[in-house]
Coordinates of C-alpha atoms and ligand atoms in Angstrom, one line a residue:
X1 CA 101.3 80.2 86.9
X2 CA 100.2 82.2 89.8
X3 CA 96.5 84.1 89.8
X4 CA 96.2 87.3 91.1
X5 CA 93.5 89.6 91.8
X6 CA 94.9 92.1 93.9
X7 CA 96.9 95.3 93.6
X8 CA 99.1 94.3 97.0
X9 CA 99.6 90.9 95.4
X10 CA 101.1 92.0 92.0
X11 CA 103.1 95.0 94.2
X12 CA 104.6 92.0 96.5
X13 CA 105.9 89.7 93.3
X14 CA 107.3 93.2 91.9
X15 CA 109.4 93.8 95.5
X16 CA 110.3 89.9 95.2
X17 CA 113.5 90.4 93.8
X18 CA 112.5 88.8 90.5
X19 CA 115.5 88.3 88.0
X20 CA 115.7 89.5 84.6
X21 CA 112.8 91.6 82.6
X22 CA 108.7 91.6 83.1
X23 CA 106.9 91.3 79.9
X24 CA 103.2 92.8 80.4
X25 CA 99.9 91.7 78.2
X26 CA 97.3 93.7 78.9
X27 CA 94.1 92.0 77.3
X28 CA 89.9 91.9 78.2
X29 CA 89.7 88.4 78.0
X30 CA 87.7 85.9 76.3
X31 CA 91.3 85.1 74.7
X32 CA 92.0 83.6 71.0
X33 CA 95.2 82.8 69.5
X34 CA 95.4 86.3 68.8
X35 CA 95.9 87.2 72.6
X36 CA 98.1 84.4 72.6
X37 CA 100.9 85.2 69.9
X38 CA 101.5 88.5 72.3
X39 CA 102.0 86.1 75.5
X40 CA 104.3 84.2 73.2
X41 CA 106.3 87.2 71.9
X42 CA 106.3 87.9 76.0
X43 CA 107.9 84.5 77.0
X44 CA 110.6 84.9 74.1
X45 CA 111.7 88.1 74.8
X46 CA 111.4 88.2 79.1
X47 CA 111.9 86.3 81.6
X48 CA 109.0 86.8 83.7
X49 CA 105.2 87.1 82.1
X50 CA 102.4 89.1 83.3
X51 CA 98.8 88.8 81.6
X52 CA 96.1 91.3 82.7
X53 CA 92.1 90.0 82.0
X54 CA 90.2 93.2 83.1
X55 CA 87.1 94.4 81.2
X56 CA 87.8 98.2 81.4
X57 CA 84.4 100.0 81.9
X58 CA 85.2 103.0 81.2
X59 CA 86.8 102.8 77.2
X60 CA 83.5 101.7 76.4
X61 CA 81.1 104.9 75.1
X62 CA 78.2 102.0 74.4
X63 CA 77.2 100.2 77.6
X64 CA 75.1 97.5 76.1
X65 CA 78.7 97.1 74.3
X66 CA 80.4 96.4 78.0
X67 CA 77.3 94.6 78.9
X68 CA 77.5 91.9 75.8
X69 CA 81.4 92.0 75.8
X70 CA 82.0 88.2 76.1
X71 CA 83.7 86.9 79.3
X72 CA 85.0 83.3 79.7
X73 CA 87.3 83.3 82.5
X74 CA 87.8 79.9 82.9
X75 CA 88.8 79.0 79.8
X76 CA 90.9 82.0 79.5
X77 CA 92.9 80.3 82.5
X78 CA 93.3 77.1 81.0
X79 CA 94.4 78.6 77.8
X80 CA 97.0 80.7 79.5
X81 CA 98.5 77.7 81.7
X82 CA 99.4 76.3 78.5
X83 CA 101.9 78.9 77.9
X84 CA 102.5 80.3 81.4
X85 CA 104.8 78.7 84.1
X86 CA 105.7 79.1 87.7
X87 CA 107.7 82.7 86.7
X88 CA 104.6 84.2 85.6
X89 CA 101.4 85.4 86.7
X90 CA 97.6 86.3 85.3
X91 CA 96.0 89.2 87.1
X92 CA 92.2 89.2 87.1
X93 CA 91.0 92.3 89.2
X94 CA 87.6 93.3 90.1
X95 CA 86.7 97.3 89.1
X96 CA 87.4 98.0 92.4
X97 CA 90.9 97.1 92.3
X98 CA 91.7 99.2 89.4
X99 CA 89.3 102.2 90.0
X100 CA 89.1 102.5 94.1
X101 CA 88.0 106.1 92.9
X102 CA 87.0 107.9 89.7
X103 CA 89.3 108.0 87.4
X104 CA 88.7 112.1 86.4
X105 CA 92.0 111.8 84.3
X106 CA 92.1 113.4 81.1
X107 CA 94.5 112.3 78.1
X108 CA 95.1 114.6 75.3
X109 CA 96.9 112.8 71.6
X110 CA 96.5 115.9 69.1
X111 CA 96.2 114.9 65.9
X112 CA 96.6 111.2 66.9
X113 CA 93.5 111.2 68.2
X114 CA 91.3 112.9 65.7
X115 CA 91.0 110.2 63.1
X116 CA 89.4 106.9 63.1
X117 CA 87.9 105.3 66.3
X118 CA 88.3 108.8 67.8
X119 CA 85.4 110.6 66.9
X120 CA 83.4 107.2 65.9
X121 CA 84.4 105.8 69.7
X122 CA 84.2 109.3 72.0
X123 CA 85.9 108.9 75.0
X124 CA 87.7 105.4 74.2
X125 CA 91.5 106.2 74.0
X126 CA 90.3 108.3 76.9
X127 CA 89.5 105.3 78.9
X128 CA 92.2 103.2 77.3
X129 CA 94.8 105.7 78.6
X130 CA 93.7 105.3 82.0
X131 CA 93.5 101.6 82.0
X132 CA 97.0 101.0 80.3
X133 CA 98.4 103.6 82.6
X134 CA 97.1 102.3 85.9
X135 CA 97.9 98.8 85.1
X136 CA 101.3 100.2 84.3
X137 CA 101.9 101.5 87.6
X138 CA 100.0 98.4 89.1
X139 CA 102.5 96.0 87.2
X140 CA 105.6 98.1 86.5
X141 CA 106.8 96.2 83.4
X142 CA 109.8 96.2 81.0
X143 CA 108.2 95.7 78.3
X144 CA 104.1 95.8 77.1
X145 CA 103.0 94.1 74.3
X146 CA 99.5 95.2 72.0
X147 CA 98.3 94.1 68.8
X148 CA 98.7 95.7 65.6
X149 CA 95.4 94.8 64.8
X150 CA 94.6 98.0 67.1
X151 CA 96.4 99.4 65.1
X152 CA 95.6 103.5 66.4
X153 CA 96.1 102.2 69.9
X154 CA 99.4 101.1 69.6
X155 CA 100.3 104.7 68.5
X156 CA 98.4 105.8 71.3
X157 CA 100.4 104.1 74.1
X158 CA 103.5 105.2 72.4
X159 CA 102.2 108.2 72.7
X160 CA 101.4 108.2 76.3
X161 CA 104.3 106.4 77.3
X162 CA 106.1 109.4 76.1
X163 CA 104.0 111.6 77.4
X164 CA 103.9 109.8 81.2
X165 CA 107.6 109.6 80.2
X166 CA 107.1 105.9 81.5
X167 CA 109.7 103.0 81.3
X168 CA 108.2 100.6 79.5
X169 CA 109.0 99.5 75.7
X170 CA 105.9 99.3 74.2
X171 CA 106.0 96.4 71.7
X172 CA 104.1 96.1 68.6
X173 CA 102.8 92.3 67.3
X174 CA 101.2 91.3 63.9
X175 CA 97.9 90.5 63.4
X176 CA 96.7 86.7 64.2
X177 CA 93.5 85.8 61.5
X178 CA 90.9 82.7 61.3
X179 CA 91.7 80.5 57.9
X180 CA 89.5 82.8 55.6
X181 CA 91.2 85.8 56.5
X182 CA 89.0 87.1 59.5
X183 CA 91.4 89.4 61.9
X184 CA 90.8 87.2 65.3
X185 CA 89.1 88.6 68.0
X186 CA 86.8 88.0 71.3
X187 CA 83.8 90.0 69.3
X188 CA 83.5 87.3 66.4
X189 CA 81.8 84.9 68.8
X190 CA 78.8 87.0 68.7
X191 CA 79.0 87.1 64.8
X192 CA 75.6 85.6 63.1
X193 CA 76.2 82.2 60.9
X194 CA 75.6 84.1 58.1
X195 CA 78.0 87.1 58.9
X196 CA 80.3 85.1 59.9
X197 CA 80.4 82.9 56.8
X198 CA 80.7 86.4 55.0
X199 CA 83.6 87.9 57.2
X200 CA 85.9 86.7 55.8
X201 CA 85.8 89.0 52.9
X202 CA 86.9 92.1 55.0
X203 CA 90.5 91.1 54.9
X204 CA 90.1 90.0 51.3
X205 CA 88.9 93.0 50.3
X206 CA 91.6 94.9 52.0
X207 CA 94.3 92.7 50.4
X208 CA 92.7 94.0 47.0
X209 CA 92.5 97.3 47.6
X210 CA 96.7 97.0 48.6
X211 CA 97.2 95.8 45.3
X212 CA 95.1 98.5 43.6
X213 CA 97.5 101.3 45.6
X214 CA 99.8 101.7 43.6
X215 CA 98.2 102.7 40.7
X216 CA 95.0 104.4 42.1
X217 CA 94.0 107.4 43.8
X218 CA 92.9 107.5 47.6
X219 CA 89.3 108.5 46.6
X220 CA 88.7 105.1 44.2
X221 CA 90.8 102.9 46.9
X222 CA 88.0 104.1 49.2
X223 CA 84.9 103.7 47.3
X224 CA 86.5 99.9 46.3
X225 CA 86.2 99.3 50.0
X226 CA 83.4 100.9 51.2
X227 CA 81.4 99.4 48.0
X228 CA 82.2 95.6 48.2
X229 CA 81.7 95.8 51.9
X230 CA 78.5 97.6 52.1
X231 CA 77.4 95.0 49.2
X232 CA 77.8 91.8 52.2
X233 CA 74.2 91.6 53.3
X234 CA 73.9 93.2 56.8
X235 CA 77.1 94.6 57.1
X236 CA 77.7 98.4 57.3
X237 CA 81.0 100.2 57.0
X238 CA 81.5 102.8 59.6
X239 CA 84.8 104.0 58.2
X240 CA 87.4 102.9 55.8
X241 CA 90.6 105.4 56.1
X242 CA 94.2 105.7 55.0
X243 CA 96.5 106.9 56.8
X244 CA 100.2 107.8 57.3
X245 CA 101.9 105.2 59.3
X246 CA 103.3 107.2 62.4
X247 CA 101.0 110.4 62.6
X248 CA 98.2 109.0 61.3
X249 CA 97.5 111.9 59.7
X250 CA 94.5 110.7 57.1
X251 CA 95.5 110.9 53.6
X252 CA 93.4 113.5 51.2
X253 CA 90.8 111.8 48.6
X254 CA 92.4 113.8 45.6
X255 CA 96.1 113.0 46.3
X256 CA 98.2 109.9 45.1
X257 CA 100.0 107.9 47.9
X258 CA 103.6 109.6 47.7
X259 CA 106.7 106.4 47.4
X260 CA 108.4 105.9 50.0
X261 CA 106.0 106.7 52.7
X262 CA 103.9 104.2 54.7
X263 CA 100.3 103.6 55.1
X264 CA 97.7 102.3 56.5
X265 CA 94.0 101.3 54.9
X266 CA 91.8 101.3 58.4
X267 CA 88.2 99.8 58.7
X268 CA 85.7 99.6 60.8
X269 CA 82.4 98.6 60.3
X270 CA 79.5 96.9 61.9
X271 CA 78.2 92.8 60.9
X272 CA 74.9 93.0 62.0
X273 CA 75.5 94.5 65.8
X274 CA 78.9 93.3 66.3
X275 CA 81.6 95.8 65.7
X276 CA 84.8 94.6 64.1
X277 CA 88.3 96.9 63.2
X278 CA 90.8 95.7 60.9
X279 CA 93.9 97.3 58.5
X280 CA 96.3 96.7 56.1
X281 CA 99.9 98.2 55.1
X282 CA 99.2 99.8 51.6
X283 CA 102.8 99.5 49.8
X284 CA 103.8 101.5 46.7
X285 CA 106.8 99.5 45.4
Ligands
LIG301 P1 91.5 92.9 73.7 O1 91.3 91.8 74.7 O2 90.6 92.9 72.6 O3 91.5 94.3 74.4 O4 93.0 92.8 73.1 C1 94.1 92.6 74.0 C2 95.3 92.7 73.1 O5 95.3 91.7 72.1 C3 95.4 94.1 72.3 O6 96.7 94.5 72.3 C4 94.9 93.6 70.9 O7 95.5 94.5 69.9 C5 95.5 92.2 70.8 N1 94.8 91.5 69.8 C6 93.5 91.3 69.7 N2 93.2 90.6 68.6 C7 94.4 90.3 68.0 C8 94.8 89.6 66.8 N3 93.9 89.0 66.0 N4 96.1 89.5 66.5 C9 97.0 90.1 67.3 N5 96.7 90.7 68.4 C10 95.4 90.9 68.8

């Protein structure tokens, strides 16, 4: 596996000649199995493998957020050599690299964009859009593969693909979780013992509230949530939403789900200081 962490490096294994398709992970580090099952679905699907570690200042709207993200580079690299071979490469760029300038850019998502971490997280699919979209250009893959654990970015770049009428196939993986049901991700390392022994009971709760979908409204599926969650000592719910699966157009608190359609149940809410997202398809049948 070669290690990049230049812009005229990646550009010179791009004009190489290389055979065959160029998977792309874009991630932040601190990687977990979760980070992993995407460079897996990469190496199955392509024949070359590109994973980016870049902690993107600007889709953060709290800095002491950026300042406490975890970073563990090393191990990152060890982790991805288990995977990665001679045909692939990791890309670990300093801000510079990426953002020579200001990045003034400005991304518009309509209703996409309304809901959710939107308004709770100003500015983020802002500064996600110019990431993805610079590494893009940067790496010029086939195919880029995100997590559906985020689940409202995915729709995002699929979005901006179409948008920056791109091509790159934006692919969609499921979501990796710890043994008690915890949604994996480089935050829970800053979790407290006792939130963390708690955590858990996010996903559990979600699980409940897709059995209850079928035969409740929106508004009790939401007070379910928000109730059991606000009850874990130390944990706050910043929103619990449902939405439809493709616009995510939120569904109204006096309305039954409708058959047929798809949904999501999105949460996000805060264990102690640490902010954790997480969401479950709610099925009807
Ligand atoms: P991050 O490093 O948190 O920006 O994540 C990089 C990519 O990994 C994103 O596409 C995430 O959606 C994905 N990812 C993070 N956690 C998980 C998980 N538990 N399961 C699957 N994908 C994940």
């Amino acid at each position: 596996m070669k290690v990049f962490s230049t812009v005229d490096e990646i550009a010179r294994f791009r004009d190489s000649g290389i055979k065959g398709t160029l998977g792309f992970v874009p991630t932040m580090g601190a990687l977990h199995e979760g980070h992993m099952s995407l460079v897996k679905a990469a190496k199955e699907k392509c024949s070359h493998v590109a994973v980016s570690i870049f902690v993107n200042p600007t889709q953060f709207n709290d800095i002491s957020d950026l300042k406490k993200y975890p970073r563990t580079p090393e191990e990152d690299k060890k982790l991805l050599s288990t995977l990665l071979d001679d045909n692939d490469y990791i890309f670990i760029p300093e801000v510079k690299e990426i953002y020579p300038e200001e990045d003034n850019r400005v991304f518009h998502f309509g209703t996409i964009e309304k809901v959710m971490e939107g308004p709770n997280r100003p500015g983020h699919f802002n500064g996600v859009a110019q990431v993805v979209s610079t590494l893009f250009e940067i790496v010029r893959p086939d195919m880029a593969f995100f997590g559906q654990k985020d689940f409202q970015q995915v729709a995002i770049l699929r979005d901006l693909v179409k948008q920056l009428k791109l091509p790159v196939e934006i692919i969609s993986c499921p979501i990796i979780r710890e043994s008690d049901g915890l949604a994996m991700s480089s935050r829970n390392r800053r979790l407290l013992p006792e939130h963390r022994k708690r955590a858990g009971e996010i996903y559990k709760t979600l699980v409940a509230a897709a059995e209850m979908a079928p035969t409740h409204f929106v508004h009790d599926l939401k007070g379910f949530v928000t109730g059991k969650i606000n009850a874990i000592p130390g944990f706050r719910v910043e929103y619990f939403e449902i939405v439809e699966s493709l616009t995510l157009v939120p569904v109204n608190d006096k309305t039954d789900l409708q058959a047929g359609e798809r949904y999501y149940g999105c949460i996000a809410l805060y264990a102690g200081d640490v902010r954790l997202i997480d969401n479950i398809e709610l099925k009807l049948e």
